[in-house]
Coordinates of C-alpha atoms and ligand atoms in Angstrom, one line a residue:
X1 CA -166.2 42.1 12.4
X2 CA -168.2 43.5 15.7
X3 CA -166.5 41.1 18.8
X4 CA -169.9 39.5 19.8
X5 CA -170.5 37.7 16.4
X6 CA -167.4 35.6 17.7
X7 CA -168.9 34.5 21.0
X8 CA -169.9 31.3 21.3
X9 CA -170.1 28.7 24.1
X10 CA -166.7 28.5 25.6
X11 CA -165.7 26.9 28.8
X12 CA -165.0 29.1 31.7
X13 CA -161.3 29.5 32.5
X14 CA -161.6 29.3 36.1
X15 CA -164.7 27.9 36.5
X16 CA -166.1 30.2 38.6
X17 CA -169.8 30.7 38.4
X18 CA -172.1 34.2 38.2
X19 CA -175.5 34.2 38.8
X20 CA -176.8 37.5 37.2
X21 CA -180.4 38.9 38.5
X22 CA -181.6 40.5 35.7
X23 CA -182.1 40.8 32.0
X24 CA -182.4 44.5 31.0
X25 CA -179.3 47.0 30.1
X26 CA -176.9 46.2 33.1
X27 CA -177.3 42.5 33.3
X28 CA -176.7 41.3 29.9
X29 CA -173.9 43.8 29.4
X30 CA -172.3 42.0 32.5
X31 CA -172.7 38.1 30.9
X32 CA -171.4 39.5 27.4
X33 CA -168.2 40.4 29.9
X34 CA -168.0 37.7 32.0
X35 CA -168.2 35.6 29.6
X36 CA -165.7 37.1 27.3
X37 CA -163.2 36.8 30.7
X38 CA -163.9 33.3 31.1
X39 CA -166.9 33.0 33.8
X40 CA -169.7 30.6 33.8
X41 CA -172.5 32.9 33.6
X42 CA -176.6 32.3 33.9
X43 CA -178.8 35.1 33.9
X44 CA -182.7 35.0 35.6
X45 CA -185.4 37.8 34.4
X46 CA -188.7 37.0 35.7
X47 CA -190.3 38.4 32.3
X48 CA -190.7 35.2 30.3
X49 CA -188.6 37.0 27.7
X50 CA -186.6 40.5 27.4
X51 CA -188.7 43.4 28.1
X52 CA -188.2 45.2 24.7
X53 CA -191.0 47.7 25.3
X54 CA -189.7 51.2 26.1
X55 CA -189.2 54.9 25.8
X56 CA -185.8 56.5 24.1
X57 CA -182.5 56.6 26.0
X58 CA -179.7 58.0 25.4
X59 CA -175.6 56.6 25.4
X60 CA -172.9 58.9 26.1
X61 CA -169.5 59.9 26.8
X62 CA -167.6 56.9 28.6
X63 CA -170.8 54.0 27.9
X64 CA -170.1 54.6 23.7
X65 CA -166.2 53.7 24.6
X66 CA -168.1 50.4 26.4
X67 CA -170.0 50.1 23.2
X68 CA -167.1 50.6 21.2
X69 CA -165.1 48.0 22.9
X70 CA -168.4 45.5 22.9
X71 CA -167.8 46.1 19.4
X72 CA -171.8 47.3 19.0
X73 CA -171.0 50.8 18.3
X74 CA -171.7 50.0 14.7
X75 CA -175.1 48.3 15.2
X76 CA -175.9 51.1 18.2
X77 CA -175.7 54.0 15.0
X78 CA -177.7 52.4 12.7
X79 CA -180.4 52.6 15.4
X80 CA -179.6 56.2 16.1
X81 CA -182.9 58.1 16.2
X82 CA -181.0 61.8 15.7
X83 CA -183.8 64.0 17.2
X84 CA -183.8 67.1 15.5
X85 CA -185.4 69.7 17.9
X86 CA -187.1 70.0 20.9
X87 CA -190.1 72.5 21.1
X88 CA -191.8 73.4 24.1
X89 CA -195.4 75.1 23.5
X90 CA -197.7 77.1 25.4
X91 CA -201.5 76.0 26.8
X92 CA -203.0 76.8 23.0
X93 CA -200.2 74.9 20.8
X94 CA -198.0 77.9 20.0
X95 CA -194.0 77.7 20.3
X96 CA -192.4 79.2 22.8
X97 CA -189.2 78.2 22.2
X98 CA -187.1 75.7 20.0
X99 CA -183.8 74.0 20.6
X100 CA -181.4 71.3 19.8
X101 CA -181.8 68.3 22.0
X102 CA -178.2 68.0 22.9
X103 CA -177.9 72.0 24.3
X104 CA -179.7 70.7 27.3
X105 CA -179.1 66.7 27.7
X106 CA -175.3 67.5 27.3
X107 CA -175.1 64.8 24.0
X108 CA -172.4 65.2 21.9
X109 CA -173.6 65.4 18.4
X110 CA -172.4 63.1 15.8
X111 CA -170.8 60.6 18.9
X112 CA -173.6 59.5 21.8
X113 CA -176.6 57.8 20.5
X114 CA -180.1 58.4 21.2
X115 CA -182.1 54.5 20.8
X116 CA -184.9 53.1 22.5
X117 CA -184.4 51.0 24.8
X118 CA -185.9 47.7 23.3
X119 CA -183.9 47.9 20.8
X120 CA -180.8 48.4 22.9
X121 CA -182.1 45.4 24.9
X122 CA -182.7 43.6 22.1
X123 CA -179.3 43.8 20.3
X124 CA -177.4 43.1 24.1
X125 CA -179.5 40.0 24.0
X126 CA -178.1 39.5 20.5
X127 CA -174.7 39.5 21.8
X128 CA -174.9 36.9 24.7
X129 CA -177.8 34.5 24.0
X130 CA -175.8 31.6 22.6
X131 CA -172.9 32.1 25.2
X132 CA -174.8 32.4 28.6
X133 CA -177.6 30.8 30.0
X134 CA -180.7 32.6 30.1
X135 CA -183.5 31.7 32.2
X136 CA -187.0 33.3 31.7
X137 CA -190.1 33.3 33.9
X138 CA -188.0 32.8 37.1
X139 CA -186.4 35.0 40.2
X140 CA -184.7 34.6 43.1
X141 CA -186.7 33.7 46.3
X142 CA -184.2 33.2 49.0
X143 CA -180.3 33.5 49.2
X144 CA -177.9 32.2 51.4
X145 CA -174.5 33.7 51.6
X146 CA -172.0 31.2 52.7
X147 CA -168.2 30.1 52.7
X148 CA -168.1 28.1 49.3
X149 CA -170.4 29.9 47.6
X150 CA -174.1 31.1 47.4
X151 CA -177.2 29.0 47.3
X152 CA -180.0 30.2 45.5
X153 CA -183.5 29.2 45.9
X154 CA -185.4 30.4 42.8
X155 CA -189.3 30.6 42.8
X156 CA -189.4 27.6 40.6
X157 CA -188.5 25.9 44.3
X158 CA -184.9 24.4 43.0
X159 CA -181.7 25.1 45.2
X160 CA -178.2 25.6 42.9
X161 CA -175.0 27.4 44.0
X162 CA -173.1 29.7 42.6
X163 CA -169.9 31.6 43.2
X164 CA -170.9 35.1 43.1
X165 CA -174.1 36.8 42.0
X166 CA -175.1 40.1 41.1
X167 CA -178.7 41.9 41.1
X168 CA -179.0 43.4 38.0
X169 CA -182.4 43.9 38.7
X170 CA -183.4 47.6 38.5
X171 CA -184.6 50.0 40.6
X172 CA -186.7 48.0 42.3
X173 CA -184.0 45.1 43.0
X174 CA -185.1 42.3 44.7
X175 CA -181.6 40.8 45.5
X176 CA -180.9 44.5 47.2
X177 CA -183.8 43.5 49.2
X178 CA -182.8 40.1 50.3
X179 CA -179.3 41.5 51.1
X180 CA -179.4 45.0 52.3
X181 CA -182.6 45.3 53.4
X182 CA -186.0 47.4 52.0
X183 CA -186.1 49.9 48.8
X184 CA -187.2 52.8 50.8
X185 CA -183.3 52.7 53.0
X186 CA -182.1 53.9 49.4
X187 CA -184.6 55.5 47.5
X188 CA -184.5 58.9 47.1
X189 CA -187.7 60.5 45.4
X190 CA -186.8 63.2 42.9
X191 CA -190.7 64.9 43.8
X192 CA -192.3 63.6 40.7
X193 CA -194.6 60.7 39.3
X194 CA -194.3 59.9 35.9
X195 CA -196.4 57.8 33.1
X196 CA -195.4 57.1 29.8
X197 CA -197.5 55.2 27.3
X198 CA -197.9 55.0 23.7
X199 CA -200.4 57.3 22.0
X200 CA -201.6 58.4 18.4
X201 CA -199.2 60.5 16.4
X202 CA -202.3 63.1 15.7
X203 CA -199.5 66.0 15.2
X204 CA -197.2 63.9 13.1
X205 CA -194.1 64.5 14.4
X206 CA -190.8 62.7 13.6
X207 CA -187.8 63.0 14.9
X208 CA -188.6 65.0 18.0
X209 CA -190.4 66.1 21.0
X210 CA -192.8 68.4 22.0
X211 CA -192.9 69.8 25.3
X212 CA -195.6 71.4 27.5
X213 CA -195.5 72.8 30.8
X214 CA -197.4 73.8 33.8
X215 CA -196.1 74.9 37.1
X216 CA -194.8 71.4 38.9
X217 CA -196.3 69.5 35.2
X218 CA -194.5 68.1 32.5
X219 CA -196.7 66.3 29.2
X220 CA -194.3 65.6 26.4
X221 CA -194.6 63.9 23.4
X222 CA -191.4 62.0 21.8
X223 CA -191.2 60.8 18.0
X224 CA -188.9 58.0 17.8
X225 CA -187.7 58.3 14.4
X226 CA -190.3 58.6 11.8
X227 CA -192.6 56.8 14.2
X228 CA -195.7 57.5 11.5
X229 CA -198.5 55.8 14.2
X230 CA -197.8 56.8 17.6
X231 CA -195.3 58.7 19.8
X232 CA -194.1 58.3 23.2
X233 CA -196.4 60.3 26.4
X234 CA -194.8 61.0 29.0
X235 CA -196.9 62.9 32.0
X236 CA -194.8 63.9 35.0
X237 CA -195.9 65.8 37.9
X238 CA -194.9 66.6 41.1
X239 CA -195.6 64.3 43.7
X240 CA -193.7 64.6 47.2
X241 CA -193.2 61.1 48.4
X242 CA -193.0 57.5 47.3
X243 CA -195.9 55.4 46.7
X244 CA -196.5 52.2 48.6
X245 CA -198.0 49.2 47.1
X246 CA -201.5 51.2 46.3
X247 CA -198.5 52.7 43.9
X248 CA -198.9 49.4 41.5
X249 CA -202.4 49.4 41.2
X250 CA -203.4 50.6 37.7
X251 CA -206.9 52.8 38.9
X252 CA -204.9 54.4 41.3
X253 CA -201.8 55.5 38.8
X254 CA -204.4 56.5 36.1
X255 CA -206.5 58.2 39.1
X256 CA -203.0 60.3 39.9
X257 CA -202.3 61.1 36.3
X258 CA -205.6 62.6 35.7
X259 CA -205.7 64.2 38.7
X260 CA -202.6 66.0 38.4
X261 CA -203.6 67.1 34.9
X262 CA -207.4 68.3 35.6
X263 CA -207.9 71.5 33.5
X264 CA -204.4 71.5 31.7
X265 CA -204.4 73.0 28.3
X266 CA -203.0 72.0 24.7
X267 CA -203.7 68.1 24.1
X268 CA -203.8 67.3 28.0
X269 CA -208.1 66.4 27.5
X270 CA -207.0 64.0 24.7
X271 CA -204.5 62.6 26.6
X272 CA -205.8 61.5 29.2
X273 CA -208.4 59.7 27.4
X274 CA -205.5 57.2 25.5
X275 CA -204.0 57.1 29.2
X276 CA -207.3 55.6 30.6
X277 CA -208.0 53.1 27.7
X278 CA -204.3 51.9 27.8
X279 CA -203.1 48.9 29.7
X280 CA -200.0 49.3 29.2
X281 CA -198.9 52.3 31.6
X282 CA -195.3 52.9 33.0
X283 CA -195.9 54.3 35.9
X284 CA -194.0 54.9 38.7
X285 CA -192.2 57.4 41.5
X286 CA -189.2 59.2 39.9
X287 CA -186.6 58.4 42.5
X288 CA -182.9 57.8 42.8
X289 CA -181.0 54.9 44.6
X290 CA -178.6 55.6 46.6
X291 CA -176.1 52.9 48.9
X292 CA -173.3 53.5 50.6
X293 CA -172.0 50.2 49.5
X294 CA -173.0 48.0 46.3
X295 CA -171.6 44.4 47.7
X296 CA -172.2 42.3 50.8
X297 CA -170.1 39.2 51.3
X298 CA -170.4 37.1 47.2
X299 CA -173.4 39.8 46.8
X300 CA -173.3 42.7 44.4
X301 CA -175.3 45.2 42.7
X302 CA -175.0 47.0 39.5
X303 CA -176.9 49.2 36.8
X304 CA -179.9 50.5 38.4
X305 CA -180.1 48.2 41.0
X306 CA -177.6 50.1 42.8
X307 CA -177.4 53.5 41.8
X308 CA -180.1 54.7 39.6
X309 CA -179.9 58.0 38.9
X310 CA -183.7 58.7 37.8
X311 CA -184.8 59.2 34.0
X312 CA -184.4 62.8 34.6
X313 CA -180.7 62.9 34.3
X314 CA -180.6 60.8 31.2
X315 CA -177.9 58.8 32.3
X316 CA -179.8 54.9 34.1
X317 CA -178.5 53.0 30.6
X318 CA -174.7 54.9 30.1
X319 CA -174.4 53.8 34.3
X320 CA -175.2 50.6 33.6
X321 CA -173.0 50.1 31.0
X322 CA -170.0 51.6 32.0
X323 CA -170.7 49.5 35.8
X324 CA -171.4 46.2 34.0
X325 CA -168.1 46.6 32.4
X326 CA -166.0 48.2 35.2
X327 CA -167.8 45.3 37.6
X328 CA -166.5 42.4 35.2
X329 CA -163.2 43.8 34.5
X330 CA -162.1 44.1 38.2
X331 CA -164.3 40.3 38.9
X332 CA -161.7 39.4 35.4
X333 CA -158.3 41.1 37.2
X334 CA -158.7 39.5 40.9
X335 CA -159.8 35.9 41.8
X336 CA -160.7 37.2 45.2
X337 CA -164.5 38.5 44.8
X338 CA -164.4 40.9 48.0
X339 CA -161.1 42.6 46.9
X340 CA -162.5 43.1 43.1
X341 CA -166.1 44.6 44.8
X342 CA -164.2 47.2 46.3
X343 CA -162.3 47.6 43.3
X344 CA -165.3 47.7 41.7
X345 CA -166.5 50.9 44.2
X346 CA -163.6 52.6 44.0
X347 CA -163.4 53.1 40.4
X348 CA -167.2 53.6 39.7
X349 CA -168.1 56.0 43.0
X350 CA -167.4 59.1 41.8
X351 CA -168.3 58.5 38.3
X352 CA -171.9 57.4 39.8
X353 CA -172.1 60.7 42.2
X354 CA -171.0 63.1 39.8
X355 CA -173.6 61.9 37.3
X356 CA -176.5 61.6 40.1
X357 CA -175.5 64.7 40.6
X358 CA -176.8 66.3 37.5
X359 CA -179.9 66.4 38.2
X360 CA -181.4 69.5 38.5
X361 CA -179.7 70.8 35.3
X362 CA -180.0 71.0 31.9
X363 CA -182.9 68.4 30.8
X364 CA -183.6 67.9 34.8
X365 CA -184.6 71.5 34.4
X366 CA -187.5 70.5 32.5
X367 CA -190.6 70.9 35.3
X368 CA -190.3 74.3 36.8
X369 CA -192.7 74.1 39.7
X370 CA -193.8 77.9 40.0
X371 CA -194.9 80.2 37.4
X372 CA -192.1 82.5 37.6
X373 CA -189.6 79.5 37.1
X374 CA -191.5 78.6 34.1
X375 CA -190.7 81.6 32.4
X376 CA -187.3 82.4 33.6
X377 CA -186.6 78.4 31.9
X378 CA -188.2 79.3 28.9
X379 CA -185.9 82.6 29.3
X380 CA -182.8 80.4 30.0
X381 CA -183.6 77.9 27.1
X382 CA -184.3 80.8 24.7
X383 CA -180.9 82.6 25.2
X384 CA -179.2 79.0 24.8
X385 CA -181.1 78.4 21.3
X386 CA -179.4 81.9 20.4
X387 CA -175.7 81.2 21.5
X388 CA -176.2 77.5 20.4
X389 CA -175.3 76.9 23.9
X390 CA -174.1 73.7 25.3
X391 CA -174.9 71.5 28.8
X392 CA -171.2 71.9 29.9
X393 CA -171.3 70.5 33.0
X394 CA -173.1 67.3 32.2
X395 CA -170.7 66.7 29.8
X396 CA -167.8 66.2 32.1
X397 CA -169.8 63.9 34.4
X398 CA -170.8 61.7 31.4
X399 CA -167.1 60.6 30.8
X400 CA -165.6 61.1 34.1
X401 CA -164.5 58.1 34.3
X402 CA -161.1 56.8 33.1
X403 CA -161.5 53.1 31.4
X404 CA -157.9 52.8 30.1
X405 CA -156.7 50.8 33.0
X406 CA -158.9 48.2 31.7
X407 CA -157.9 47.8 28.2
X408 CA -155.7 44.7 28.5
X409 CA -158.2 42.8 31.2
X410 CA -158.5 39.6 30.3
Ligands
FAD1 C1 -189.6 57.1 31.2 C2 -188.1 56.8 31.3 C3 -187.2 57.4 30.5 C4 -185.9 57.1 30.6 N1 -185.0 57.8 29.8 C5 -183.7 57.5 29.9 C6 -182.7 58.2 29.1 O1 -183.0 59.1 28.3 N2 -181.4 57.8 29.1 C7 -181.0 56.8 30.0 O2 -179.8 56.5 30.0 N3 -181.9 56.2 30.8 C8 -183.2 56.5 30.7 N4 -184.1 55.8 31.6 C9 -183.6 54.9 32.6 C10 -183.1 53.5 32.0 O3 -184.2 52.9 31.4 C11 -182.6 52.7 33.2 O4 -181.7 53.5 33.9 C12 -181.9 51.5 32.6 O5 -182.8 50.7 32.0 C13 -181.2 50.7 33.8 O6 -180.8 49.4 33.3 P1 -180.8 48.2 34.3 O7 -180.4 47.0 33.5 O8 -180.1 48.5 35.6 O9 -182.3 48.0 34.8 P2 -183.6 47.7 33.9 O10 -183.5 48.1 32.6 O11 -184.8 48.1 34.7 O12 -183.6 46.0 33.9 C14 -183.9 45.3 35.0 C15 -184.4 43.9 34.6 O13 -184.5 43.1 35.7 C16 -185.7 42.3 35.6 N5 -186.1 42.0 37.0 C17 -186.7 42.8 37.9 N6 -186.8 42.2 39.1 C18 -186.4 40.9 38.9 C19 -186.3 39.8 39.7 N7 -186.7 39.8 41.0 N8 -185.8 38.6 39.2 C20 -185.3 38.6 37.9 N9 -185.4 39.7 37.1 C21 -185.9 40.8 37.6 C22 -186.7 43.3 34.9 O14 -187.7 42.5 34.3 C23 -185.7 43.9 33.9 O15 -185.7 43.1 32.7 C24 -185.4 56.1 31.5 C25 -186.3 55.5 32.3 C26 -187.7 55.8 32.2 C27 -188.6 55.0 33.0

């Protein structure tokens, strides 16, 4: 029987007390551990419920032994989408080349799991709802480190104090910003807006996506499963810097999107049409996070929060996974918070660097920004299809990372 249908309230062993800043991948993964190690846990996500919309994402190498030892791995499968090809196509609709999804993401077939990411949110929801406290519709507004522990103001205007709390609250983490300071210290642009939104499944695909490229322009389409209605669009482009606020405002994303898109051929025209009737867009700079350090004094950060490492790698929801569970174990082996934070760093760092690291490669390959590029990718990705060639490289970096030491934690 999977581990989580056997957690229920319990009391905490110590009675220590985690605040978690966040309800997405990272965050509930970190209750379902705390709480299996004894902790007190609440968890605050602003959305007034989990934010089960999303795009596909893919568990791999060291985050299916997580799932594994979550006992999920079961449930994870069943949700399995198994994309069957990739197929990148020229201005007019014709193939270019064909390949297996896991040549170039570095998956390893018939073990990581491709699932989107509601669902994944969904079931880690599953897992911890009766056991941990969830609070909807509220955030943190202020925060004040001190000796006995951390007093949170939330934005519902209450103080309470907790013993340690983590931000678990994405790329654009507000308790990074309240602690160490604004996003753009540790955001690194990749060179790339993207949008994704849902639109009609006019070519009926299933099971895969279809890629088209321009110089510095990527416009895929993604069939989750047999997905008979609509597919996932994703438009990316190059775009040099990060956007400011006037980067949140609707117009202005849609106005980008098009922009970058004017006179692009195969379904770009239709497109663009379901992009400006669609209100609801996920827009946003394509950037990594990158921090010296992840804790401050009873403060730390984990998932993407601390060291996202952009949806071109692949690799935001096996990161937060593996660091929600390497975070609890070492909170679980040593009483004293500071020493199991830099615990915490040790063990993740080069795990986190190696796979930031990857992009560039394999899937990160995927928007060649000059003509000649273009084709010498299609060249690359052709010879790979022949030799049924394989993303070496990313496959280290996705279990680089050994969890053994943790097997007895708790
Ligand atoms: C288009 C796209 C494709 C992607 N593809 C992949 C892929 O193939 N493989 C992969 O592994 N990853 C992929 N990712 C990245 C992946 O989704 C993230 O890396 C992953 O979700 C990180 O999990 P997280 O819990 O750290 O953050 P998130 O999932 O972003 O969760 C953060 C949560 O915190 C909440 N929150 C935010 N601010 C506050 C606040 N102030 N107070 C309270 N709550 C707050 C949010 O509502 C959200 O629920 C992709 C991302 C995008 C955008």
């Amino acid at each position: 029987m999977p581990d989580y249908l056997h957690m229920t309230a319990s009391w905490p062993q110590d009675g220590r007390r985690v605040l978690i800043a966040g309800g997405g991948i990272a965050g509930p993964a970190l209750a379902y551990w705390l709480h299996r190690y004894g902790f007190a846990v609440t968890v605050v996500e602003q959305g007034n419920t989990i934010r089960r919309g999303g795009y596909p994402v893919d568990l791999r190498g060291s985050a299916i032994e997580v799932a594994t030892r979550m006992g999920i791995l079961p449930r994870l499968e069943q949700e399995h989408i198994r994309s069957r090809r990739i197929t990148f196509v020229d201005a007019d609709g014709n193939q270019v080349v064909e390949i297996s999804p896991d040549w170039i993401t570095g998956s390893v077939l018939g073990r990581d799991i491709e699932l989107t990411r509601g669902t994944l949110v969904s079931l880690l929801y599953a897992c911890t709802r009766d056991a941990v406290e969830y609070r909807f519709s509220d955030s943190v507004a202020e925060l004040v480190d001190g000796p006995l522990g951390v007093d949170i103001r939330f934005s519902g205007g209450t103080w309470e104090r907790f013993d340690v709390v983590i931000g678990a609250d994405g790329i654009h983490s507000g308790i990074r910003r309240l602690v160490f300071g604004p996003e753009g210290r540790f955001a690194h642009p990749v060179g790339f807006c993207c949008a994704a939104f849902l639109a009609p499944n006019t070519m009926r695909l299933s099971h895969e996506a279809v890629c088209y490229n321009v110089p510095g322009r990527l416009a895929a389409l993604y069939a989750v499963g047999e997905c008979p209605g609509s597919v996932y669009a994703i438009l990316a482009f190059a775009h040099p810097y990060l956007l400011g606020r006037e980067g949140r405002d609707r117009a202005v994303q849609q106005a980008l999107t098009a922009h970058a898109f004017a006179g692009a051929g195969w379904k770009l025209p239709a497109l663009l049409d379901v992009m400006r009737d669609c209100d609801d867009i996920y827009f946003d700079t394509v950037q990594q996070i990158r921090m010296d350090g992840w804790a401050q004094g009873r403060v730390a950060l984990v998932g993407d929060a601390a060291y996202a490492p952009s949806f071109l790698t692949g690799q935001g929801s096996s990161l937060a996974l593996v660091g929600a569970y390497v975070l609890a174990s070492e909170l679980a082996r040593d009483s004293d918070y500071e020493r199991a934070f830099g615990a915490y760093h040790r063990k993740l760092r080069s795990f986190v660097n190696l796979n930031q690291a990857t992009l560039g490669q394999g899937v990160s390959g995927m928007i060649p920004a000059t003509a000649e590029q273009l084709t010498q990718r299609n060249r690359t990705i052709a010879a790979m299809a022949a030799v049924g060639g394989e993303a070496g490289a990313e496959r280290l970096a996705h279990s680089a990372i050994d969890l053994s030491t943790y097997v007895h934690v708790g």
